[in-house]
PDB file of C-alpha atoms and ligand atoms in Angstrom:
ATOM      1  CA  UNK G   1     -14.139 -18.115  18.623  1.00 77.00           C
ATOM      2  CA  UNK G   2     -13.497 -15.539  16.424  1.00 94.00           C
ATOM      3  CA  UNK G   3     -10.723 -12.651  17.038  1.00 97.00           C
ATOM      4  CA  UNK G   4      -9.892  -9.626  15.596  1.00 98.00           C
ATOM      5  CA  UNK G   5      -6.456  -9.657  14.403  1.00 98.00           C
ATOM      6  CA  UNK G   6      -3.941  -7.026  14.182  1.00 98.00           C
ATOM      7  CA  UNK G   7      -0.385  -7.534  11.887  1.00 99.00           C
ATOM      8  CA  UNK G   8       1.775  -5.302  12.084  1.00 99.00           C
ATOM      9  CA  UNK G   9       4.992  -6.099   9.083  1.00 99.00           C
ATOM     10  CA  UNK G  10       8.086  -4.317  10.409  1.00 98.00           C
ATOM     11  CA  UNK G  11       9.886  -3.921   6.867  1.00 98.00           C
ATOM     12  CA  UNK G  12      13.282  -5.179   6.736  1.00 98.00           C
ATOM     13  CA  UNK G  13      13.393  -6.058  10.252  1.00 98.00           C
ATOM     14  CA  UNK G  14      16.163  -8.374  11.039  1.00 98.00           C
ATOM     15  CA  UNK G  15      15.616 -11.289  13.975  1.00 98.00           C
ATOM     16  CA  UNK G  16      18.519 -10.721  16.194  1.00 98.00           C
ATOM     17  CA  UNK G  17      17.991  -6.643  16.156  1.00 98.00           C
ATOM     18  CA  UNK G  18      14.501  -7.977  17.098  1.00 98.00           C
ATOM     19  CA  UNK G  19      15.606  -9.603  19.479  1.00 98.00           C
ATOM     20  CA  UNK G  20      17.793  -7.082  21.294  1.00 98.00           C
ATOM     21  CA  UNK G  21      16.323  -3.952  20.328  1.00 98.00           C
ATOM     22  CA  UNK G  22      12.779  -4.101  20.840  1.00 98.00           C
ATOM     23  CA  UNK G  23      12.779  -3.458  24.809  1.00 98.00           C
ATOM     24  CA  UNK G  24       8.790  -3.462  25.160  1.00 98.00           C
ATOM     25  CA  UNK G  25       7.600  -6.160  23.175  1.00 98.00           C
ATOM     26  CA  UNK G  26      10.436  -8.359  25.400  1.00 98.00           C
ATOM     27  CA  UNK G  27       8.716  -6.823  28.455  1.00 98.00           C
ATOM     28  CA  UNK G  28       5.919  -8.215  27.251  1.00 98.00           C
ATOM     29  CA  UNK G  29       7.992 -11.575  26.506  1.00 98.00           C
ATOM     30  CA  UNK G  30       9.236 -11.527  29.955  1.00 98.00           C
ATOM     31  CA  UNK G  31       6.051 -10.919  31.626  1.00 98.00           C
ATOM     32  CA  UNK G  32       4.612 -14.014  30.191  1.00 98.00           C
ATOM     33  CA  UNK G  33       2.372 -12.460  27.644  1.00 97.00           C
ATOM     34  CA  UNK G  34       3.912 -12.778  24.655  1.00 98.00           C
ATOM     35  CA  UNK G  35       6.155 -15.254  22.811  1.00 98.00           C
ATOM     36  CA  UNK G  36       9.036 -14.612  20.352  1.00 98.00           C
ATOM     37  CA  UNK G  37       9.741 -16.841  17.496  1.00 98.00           C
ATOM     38  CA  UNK G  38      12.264 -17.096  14.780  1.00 98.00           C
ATOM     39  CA  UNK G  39      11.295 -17.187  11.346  1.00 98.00           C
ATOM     40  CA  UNK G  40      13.644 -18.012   8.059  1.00 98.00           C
ATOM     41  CA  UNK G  41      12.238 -16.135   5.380  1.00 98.00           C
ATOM     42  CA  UNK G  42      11.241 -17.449   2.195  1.00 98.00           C
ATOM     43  CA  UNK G  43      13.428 -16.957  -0.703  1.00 98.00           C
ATOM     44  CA  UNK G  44      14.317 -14.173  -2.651  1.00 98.00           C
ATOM     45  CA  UNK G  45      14.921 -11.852   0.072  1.00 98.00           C
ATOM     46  CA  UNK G  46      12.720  -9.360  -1.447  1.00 98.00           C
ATOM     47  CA  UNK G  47       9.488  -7.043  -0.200  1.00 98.00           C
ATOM     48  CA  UNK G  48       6.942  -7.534  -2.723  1.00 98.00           C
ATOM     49  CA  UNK G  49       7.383 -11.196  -3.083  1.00 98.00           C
ATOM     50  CA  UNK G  50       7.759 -11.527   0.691  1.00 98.00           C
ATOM     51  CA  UNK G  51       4.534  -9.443   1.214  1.00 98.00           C
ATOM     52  CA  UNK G  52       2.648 -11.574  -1.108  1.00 98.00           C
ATOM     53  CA  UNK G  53       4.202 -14.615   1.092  1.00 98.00           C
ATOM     54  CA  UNK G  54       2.854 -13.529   4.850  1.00 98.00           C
ATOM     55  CA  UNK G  55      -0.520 -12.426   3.176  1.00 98.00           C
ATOM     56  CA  UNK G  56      -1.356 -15.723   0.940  1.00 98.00           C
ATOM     57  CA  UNK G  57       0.918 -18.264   2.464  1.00 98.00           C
ATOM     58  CA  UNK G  58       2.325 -18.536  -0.971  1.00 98.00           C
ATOM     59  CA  UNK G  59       6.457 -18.681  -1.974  1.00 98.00           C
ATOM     60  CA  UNK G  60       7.735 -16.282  -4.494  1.00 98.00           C
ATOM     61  CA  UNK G  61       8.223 -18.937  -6.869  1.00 98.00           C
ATOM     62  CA  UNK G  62       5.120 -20.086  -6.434  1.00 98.00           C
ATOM     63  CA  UNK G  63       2.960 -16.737  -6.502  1.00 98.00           C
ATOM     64  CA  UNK G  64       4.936 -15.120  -9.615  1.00 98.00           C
ATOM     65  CA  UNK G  65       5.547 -12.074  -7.294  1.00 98.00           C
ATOM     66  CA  UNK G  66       9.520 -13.233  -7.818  1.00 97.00           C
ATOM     67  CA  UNK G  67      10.929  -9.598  -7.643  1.00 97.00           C
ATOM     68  CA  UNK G  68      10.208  -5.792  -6.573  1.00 97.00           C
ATOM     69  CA  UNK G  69       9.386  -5.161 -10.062  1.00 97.00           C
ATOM     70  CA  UNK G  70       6.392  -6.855 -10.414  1.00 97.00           C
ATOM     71  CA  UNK G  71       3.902  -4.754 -10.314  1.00 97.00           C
ATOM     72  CA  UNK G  72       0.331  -6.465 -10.888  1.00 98.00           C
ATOM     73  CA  UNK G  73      -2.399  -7.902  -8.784  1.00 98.00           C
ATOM     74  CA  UNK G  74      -1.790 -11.059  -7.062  1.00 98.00           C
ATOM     75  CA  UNK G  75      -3.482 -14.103  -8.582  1.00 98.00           C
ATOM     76  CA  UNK G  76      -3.456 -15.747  -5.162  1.00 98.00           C
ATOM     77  CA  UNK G  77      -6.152 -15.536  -2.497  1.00 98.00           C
ATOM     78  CA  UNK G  78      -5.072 -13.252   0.556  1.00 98.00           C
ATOM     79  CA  UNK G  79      -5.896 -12.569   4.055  1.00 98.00           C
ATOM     80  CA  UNK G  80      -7.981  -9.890   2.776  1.00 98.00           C
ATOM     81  CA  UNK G  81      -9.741 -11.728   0.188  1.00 98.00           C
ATOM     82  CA  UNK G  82     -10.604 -14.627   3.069  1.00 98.00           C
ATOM     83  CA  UNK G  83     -11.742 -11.939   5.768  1.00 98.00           C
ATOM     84  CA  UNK G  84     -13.972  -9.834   3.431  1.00 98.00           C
ATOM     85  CA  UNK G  85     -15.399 -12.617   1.603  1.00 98.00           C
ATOM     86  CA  UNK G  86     -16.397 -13.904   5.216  1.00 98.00           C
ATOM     87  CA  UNK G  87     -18.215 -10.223   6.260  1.00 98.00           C
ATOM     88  CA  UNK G  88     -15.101  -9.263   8.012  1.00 98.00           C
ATOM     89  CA  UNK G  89     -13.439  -5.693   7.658  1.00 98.00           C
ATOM     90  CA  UNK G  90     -10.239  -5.542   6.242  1.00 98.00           C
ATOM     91  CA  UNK G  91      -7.930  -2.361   6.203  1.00 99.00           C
ATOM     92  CA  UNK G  92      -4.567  -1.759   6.252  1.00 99.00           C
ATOM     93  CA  UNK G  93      -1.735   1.060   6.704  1.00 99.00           C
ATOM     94  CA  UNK G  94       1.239   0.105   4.192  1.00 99.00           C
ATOM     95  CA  UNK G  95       3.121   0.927   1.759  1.00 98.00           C
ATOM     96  CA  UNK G  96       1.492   1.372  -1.992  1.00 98.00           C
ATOM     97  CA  UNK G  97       2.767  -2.092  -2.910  1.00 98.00           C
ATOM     98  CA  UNK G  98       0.142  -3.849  -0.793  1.00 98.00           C
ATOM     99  CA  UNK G  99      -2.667  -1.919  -2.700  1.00 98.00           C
ATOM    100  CA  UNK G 100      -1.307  -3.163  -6.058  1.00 98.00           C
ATOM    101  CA  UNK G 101      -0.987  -6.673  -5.032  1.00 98.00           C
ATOM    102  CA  UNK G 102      -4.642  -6.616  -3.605  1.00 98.00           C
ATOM    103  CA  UNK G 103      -6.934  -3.946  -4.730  1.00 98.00           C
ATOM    104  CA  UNK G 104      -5.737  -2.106  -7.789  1.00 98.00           C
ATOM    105  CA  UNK G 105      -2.819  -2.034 -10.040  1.00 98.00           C
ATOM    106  CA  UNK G 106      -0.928   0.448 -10.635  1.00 98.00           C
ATOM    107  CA  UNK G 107      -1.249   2.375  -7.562  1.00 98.00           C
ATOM    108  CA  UNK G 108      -2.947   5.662  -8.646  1.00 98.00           C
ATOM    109  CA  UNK G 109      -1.249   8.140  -5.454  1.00 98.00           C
ATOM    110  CA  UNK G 110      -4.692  10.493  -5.833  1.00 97.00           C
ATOM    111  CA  UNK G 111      -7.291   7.948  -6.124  1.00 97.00           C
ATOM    112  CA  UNK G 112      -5.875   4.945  -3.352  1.00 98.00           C
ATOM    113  CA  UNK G 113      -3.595   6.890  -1.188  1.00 98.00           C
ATOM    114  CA  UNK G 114      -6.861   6.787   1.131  1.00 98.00           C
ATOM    115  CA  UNK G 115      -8.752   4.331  -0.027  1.00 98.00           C
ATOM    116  CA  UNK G 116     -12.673   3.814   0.761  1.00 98.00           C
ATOM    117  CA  UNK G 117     -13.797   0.239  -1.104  1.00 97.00           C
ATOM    118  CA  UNK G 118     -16.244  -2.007   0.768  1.00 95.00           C
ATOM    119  CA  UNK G 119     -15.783  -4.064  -2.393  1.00 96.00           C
ATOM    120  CA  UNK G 120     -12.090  -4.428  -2.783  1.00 98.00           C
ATOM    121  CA  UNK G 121     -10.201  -7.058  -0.746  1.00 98.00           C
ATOM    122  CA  UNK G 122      -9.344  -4.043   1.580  1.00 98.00           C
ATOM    123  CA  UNK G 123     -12.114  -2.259   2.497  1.00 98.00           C
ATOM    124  CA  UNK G 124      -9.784   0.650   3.983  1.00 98.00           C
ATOM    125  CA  UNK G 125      -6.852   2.393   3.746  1.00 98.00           C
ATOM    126  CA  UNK G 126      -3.905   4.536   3.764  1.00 98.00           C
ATOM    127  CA  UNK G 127      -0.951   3.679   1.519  1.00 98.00           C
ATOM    128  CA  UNK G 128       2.090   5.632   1.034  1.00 98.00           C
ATOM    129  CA  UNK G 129       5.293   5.456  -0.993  1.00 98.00           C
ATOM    130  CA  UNK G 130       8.187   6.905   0.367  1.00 98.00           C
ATOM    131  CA  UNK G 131      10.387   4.907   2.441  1.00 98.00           C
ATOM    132  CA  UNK G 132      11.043   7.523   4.562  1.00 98.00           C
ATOM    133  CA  UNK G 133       7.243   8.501   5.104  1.00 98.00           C
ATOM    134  CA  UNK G 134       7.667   8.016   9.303  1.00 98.00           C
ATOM    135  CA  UNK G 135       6.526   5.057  11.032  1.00 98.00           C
ATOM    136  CA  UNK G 136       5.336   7.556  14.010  1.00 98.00           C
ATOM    137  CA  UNK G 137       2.643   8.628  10.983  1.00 98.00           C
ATOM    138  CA  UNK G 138       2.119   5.406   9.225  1.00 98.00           C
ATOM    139  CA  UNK G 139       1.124   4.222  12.851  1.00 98.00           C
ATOM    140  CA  UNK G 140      -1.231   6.909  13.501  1.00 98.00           C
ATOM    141  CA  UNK G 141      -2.375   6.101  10.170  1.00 98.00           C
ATOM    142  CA  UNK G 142      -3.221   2.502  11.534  1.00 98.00           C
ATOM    143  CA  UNK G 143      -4.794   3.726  14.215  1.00 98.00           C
ATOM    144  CA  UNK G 144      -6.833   6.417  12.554  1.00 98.00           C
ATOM    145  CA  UNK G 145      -8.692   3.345  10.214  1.00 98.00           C
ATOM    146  CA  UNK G 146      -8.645   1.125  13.443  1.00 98.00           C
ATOM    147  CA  UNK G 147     -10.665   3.688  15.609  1.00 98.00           C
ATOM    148  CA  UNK G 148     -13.197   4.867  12.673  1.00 98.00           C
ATOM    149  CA  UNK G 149     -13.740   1.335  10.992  1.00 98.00           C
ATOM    150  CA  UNK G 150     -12.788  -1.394  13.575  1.00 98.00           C
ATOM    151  CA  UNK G 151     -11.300  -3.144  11.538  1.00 98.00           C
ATOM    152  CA  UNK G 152     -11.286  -7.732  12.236  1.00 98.00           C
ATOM    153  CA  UNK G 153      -8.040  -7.990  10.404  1.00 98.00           C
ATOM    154  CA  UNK G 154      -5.973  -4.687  10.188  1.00 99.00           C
ATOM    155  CA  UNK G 155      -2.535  -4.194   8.769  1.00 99.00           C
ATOM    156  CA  UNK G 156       0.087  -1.943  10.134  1.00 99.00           C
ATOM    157  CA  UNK G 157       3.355  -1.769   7.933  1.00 99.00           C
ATOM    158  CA  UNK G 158       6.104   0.800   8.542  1.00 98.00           C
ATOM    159  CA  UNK G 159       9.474   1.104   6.281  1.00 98.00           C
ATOM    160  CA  UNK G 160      11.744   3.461   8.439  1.00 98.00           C
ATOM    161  CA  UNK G 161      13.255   0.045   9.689  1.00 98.00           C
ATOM    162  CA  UNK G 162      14.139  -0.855   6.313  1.00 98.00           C
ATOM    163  CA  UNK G 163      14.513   2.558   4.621  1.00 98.00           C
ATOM    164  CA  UNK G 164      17.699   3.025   7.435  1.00 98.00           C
ATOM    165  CA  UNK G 165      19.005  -0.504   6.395  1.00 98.00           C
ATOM    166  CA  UNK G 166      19.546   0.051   2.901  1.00 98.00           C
ATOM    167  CA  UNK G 167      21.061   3.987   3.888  1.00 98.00           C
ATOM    168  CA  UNK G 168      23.553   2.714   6.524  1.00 98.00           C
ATOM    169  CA  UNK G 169      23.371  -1.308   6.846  1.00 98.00           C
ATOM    170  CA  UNK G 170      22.543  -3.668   9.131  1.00 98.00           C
ATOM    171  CA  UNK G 171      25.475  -3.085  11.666  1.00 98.00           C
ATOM    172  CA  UNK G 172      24.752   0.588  12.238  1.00 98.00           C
ATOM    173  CA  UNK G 173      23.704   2.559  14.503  1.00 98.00           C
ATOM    174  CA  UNK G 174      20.534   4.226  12.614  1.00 98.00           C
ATOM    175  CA  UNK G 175      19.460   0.821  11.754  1.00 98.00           C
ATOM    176  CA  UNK G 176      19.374  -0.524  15.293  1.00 98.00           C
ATOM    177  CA  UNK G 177      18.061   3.114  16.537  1.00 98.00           C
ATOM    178  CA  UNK G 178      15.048   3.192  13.814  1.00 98.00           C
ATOM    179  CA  UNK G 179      14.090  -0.922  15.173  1.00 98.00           C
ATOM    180  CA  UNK G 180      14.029   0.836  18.898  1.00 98.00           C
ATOM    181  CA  UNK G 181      11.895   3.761  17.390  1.00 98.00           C
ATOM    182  CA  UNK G 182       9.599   1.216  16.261  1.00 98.00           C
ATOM    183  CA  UNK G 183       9.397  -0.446  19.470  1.00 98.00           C
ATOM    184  CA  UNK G 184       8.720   2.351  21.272  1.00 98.00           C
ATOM    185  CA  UNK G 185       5.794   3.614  18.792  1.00 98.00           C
ATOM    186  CA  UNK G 186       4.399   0.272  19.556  1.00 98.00           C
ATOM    187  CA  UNK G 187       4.667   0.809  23.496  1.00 97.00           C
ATOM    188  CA  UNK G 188       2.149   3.358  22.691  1.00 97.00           C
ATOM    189  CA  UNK G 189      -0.560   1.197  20.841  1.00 98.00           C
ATOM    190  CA  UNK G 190      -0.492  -2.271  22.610  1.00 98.00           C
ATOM    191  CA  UNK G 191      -2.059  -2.288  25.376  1.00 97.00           C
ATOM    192  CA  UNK G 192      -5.322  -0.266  23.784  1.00 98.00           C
ATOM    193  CA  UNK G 193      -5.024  -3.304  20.957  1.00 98.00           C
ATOM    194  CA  UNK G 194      -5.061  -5.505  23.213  1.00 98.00           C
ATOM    195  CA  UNK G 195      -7.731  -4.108  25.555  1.00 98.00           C
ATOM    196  CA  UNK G 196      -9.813  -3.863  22.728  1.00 98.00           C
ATOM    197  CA  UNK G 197      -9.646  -7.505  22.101  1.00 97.00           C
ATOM    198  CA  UNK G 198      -7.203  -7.733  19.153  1.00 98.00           C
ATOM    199  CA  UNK G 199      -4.765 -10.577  18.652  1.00 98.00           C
ATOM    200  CA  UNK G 200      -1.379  -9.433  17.503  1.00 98.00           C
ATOM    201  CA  UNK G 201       1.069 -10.224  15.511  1.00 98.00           C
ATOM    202  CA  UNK G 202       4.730  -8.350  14.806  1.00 98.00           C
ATOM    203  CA  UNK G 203       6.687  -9.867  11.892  1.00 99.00           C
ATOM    204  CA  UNK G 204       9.077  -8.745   9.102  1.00 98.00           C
ATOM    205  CA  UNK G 205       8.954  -9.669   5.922  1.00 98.00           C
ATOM    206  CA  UNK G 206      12.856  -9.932   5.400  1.00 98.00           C
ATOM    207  CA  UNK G 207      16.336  -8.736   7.567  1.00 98.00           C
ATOM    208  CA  UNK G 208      19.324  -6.797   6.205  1.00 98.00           C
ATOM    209  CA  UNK G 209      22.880  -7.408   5.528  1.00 98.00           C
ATOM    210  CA  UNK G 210      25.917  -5.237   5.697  1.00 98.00           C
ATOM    211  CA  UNK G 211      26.059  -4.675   1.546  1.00 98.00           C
ATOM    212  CA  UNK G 212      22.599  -2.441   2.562  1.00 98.00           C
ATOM    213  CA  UNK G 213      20.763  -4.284   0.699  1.00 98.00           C
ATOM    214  CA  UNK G 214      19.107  -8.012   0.933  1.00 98.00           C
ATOM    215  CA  UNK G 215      17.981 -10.439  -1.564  1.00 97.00           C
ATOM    216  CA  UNK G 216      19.680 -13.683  -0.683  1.00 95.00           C
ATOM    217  CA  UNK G 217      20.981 -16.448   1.906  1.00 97.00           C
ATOM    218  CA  UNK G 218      22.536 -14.832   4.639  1.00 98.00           C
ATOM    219  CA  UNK G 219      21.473 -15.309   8.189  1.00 98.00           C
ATOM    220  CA  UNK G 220      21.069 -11.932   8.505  1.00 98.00           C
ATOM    221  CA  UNK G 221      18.841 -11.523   5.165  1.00 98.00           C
ATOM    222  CA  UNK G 222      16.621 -14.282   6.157  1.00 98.00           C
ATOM    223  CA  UNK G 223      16.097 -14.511   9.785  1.00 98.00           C
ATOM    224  CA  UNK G 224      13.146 -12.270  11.224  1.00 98.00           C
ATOM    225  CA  UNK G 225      11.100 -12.073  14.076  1.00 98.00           C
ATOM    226  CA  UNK G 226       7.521 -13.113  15.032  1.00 98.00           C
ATOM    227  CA  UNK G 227       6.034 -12.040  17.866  1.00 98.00           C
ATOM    228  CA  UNK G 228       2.511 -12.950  19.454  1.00 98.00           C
ATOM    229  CA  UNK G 229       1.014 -10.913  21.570  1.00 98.00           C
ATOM    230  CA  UNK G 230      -2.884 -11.923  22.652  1.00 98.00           C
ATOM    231  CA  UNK G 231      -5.095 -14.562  24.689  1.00 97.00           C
ATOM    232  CA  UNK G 232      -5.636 -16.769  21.660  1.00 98.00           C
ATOM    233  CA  UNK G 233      -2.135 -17.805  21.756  1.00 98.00           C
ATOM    234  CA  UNK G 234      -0.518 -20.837  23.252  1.00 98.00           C
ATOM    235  CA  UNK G 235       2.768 -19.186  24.003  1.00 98.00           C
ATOM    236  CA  UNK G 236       4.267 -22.481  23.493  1.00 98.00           C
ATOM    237  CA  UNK G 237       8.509 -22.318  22.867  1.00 97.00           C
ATOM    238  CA  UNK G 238       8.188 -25.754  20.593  1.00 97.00           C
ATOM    239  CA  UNK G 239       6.273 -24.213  18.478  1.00 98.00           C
ATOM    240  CA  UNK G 240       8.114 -23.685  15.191  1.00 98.00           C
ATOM    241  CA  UNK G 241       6.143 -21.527  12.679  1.00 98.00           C
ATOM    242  CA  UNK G 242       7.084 -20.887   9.106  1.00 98.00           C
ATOM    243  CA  UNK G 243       6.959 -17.709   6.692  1.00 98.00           C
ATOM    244  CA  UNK G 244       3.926 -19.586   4.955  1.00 98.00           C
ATOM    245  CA  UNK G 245       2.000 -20.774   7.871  1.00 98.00           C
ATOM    246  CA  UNK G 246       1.647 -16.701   8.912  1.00 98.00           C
ATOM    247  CA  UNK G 247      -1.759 -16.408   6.068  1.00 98.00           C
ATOM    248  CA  UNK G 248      -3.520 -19.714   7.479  1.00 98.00           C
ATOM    249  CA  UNK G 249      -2.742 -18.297  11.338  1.00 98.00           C
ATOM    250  CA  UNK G 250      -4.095 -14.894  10.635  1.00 98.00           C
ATOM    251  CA  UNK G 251      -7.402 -16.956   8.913  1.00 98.00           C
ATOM    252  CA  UNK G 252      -8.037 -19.372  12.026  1.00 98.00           C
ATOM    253  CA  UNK G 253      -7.686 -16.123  14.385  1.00 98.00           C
ATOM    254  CA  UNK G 254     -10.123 -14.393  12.430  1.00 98.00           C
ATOM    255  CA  UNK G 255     -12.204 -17.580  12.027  1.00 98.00           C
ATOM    256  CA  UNK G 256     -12.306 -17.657   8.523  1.00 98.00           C
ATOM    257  CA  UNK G 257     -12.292 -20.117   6.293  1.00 98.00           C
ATOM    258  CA  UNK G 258      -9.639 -20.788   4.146  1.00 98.00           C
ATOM    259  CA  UNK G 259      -7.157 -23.031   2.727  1.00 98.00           C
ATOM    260  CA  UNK G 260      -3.453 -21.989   3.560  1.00 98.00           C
ATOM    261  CA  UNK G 261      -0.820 -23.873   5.599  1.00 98.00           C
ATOM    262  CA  UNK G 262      -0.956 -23.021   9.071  1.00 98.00           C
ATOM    263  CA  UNK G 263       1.028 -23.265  12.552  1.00 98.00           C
ATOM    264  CA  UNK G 264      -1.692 -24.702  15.033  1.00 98.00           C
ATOM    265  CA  UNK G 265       0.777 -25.225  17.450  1.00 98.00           C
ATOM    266  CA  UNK G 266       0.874 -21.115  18.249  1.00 98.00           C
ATOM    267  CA  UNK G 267      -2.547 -20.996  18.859  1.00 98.00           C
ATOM    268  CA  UNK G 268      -4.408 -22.563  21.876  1.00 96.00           C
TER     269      UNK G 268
HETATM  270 ZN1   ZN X 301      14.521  -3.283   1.587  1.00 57.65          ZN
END
């Protein structure tokens, strides 16, 4: 059956910050609704390669997308090209680097900061590009094109998270604050997802080290957090879900088809 299907990328969130910060998404955990996993990034340790990772199941050195610096369109087949092509409506809330990897290249701030494009992979959005634009707006941003368009797959990707990682590093006080901000955003938006049928999905594309930056090996650069949230779920702790499986997921949720890797053992 299909779902709708909610992701929402928590930029440069690392697992065990996840894992002690995020006070109602463990509620959820704890109440038996939800299910955390660990995920080991793929490699570099990078945004743009790791965005073009979770949304085609592809590695960096696979996609081309090997650094922040590459700023074209994805030659790879996305979420949003699966969902559309299938008469689903895509949209997403993230930064401008998700509308140059998927609907035009180089962002133009006056012509896709809102974007309107039934024909472009996704159909609607709002993009920004300051790291510091705040996650309190970028979610209201999500849930402005959730409420108007009702969106089947809808993106929701915030950069405070991140943005305080790379001012102050990971063992800091402002990063671990701006991960509980987050959570506490999302305390305000869950349940109504998830009474209005959405499956959910909170990941992060990468984690953060002390140097404030990330790129490489480290536990701390590579370890990030999925959790599940939704009745299509299995819940199950064996399960052991990869960085590349996340595309393929998203597609079987949605009940697409498609032809990505995917971790059958989350769903049920
Ligand atoms: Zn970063």
């Amino acid at each position: 059956m299909p779902h709708k299907t909610l992701l929402v990328l928590l930029d440069g969130l690392n697992y065990q910050v996840a894992e002690h910060a995020m006070g109602h998404l463990q509620a959820y955990v704890g109440a038996g609704k939800a299910a955390l996993y660990q995920l080991e990034c793929e490699l570099p340790a990078l945004s743009r390669p790791l965005y073009e990772c979770i949304l085609t199941g592809v590695a960096p050195i696979d996609s081309g997308i090997v650094h922040n610096n590459v700023t074209r369109l994805s030659n790879q087949r996305s979420v949003f090209h699966y969902a559309s092509e299938a008469g689903r409506v895509t949209a997403a809330a993230a930064y401008h680097w998700v509308s140059e990897l998927y609907n035009r290249s180089p962002f133009n701030a006056a012509r896709d900061r809102h974007t309107v494009a039934p024909h472009q992979p996704i159909q609607f959005g709002h993009f920004y590009w300051s790291d510091h634009y705040p996650d309190s707006h970028l979610f209201a941003d999500g849930e402005d094109l959730r409420l108007k368009h009702e969106p089947d797959f809808l993106l929701i990707h915030p950069m405070n998270i991140d943005d305080a990682g790379h001012k102050h590093g990971l063992d800091s006080a402002q990063y671990r604050n701006s991960a509980r901000g987050a959570d506490v955003i999302l305390a305000d938006y869950l349940q109504g997802w998830l009474q209005a049928g959405y499956q959910v999905m909170v990941t992060a594309d990468h984690g953060m080290n002390n140097d404030r930056s990330h790129n490489g090996l480290l536990p701390e650069e590579r370890q990030v957090p999925l959790f599940v949230l939704g009745d299509a779920f299995s819940l199950d702790p064996a399960a052991r879900p990869r960085q590349t499986e996340l595309c393929g997921t998203l597609c079987e949720l949605l009940g697409v088809p498609h032809d990505k890797p995917l971790c059958r053992e989350l769903l049920k």
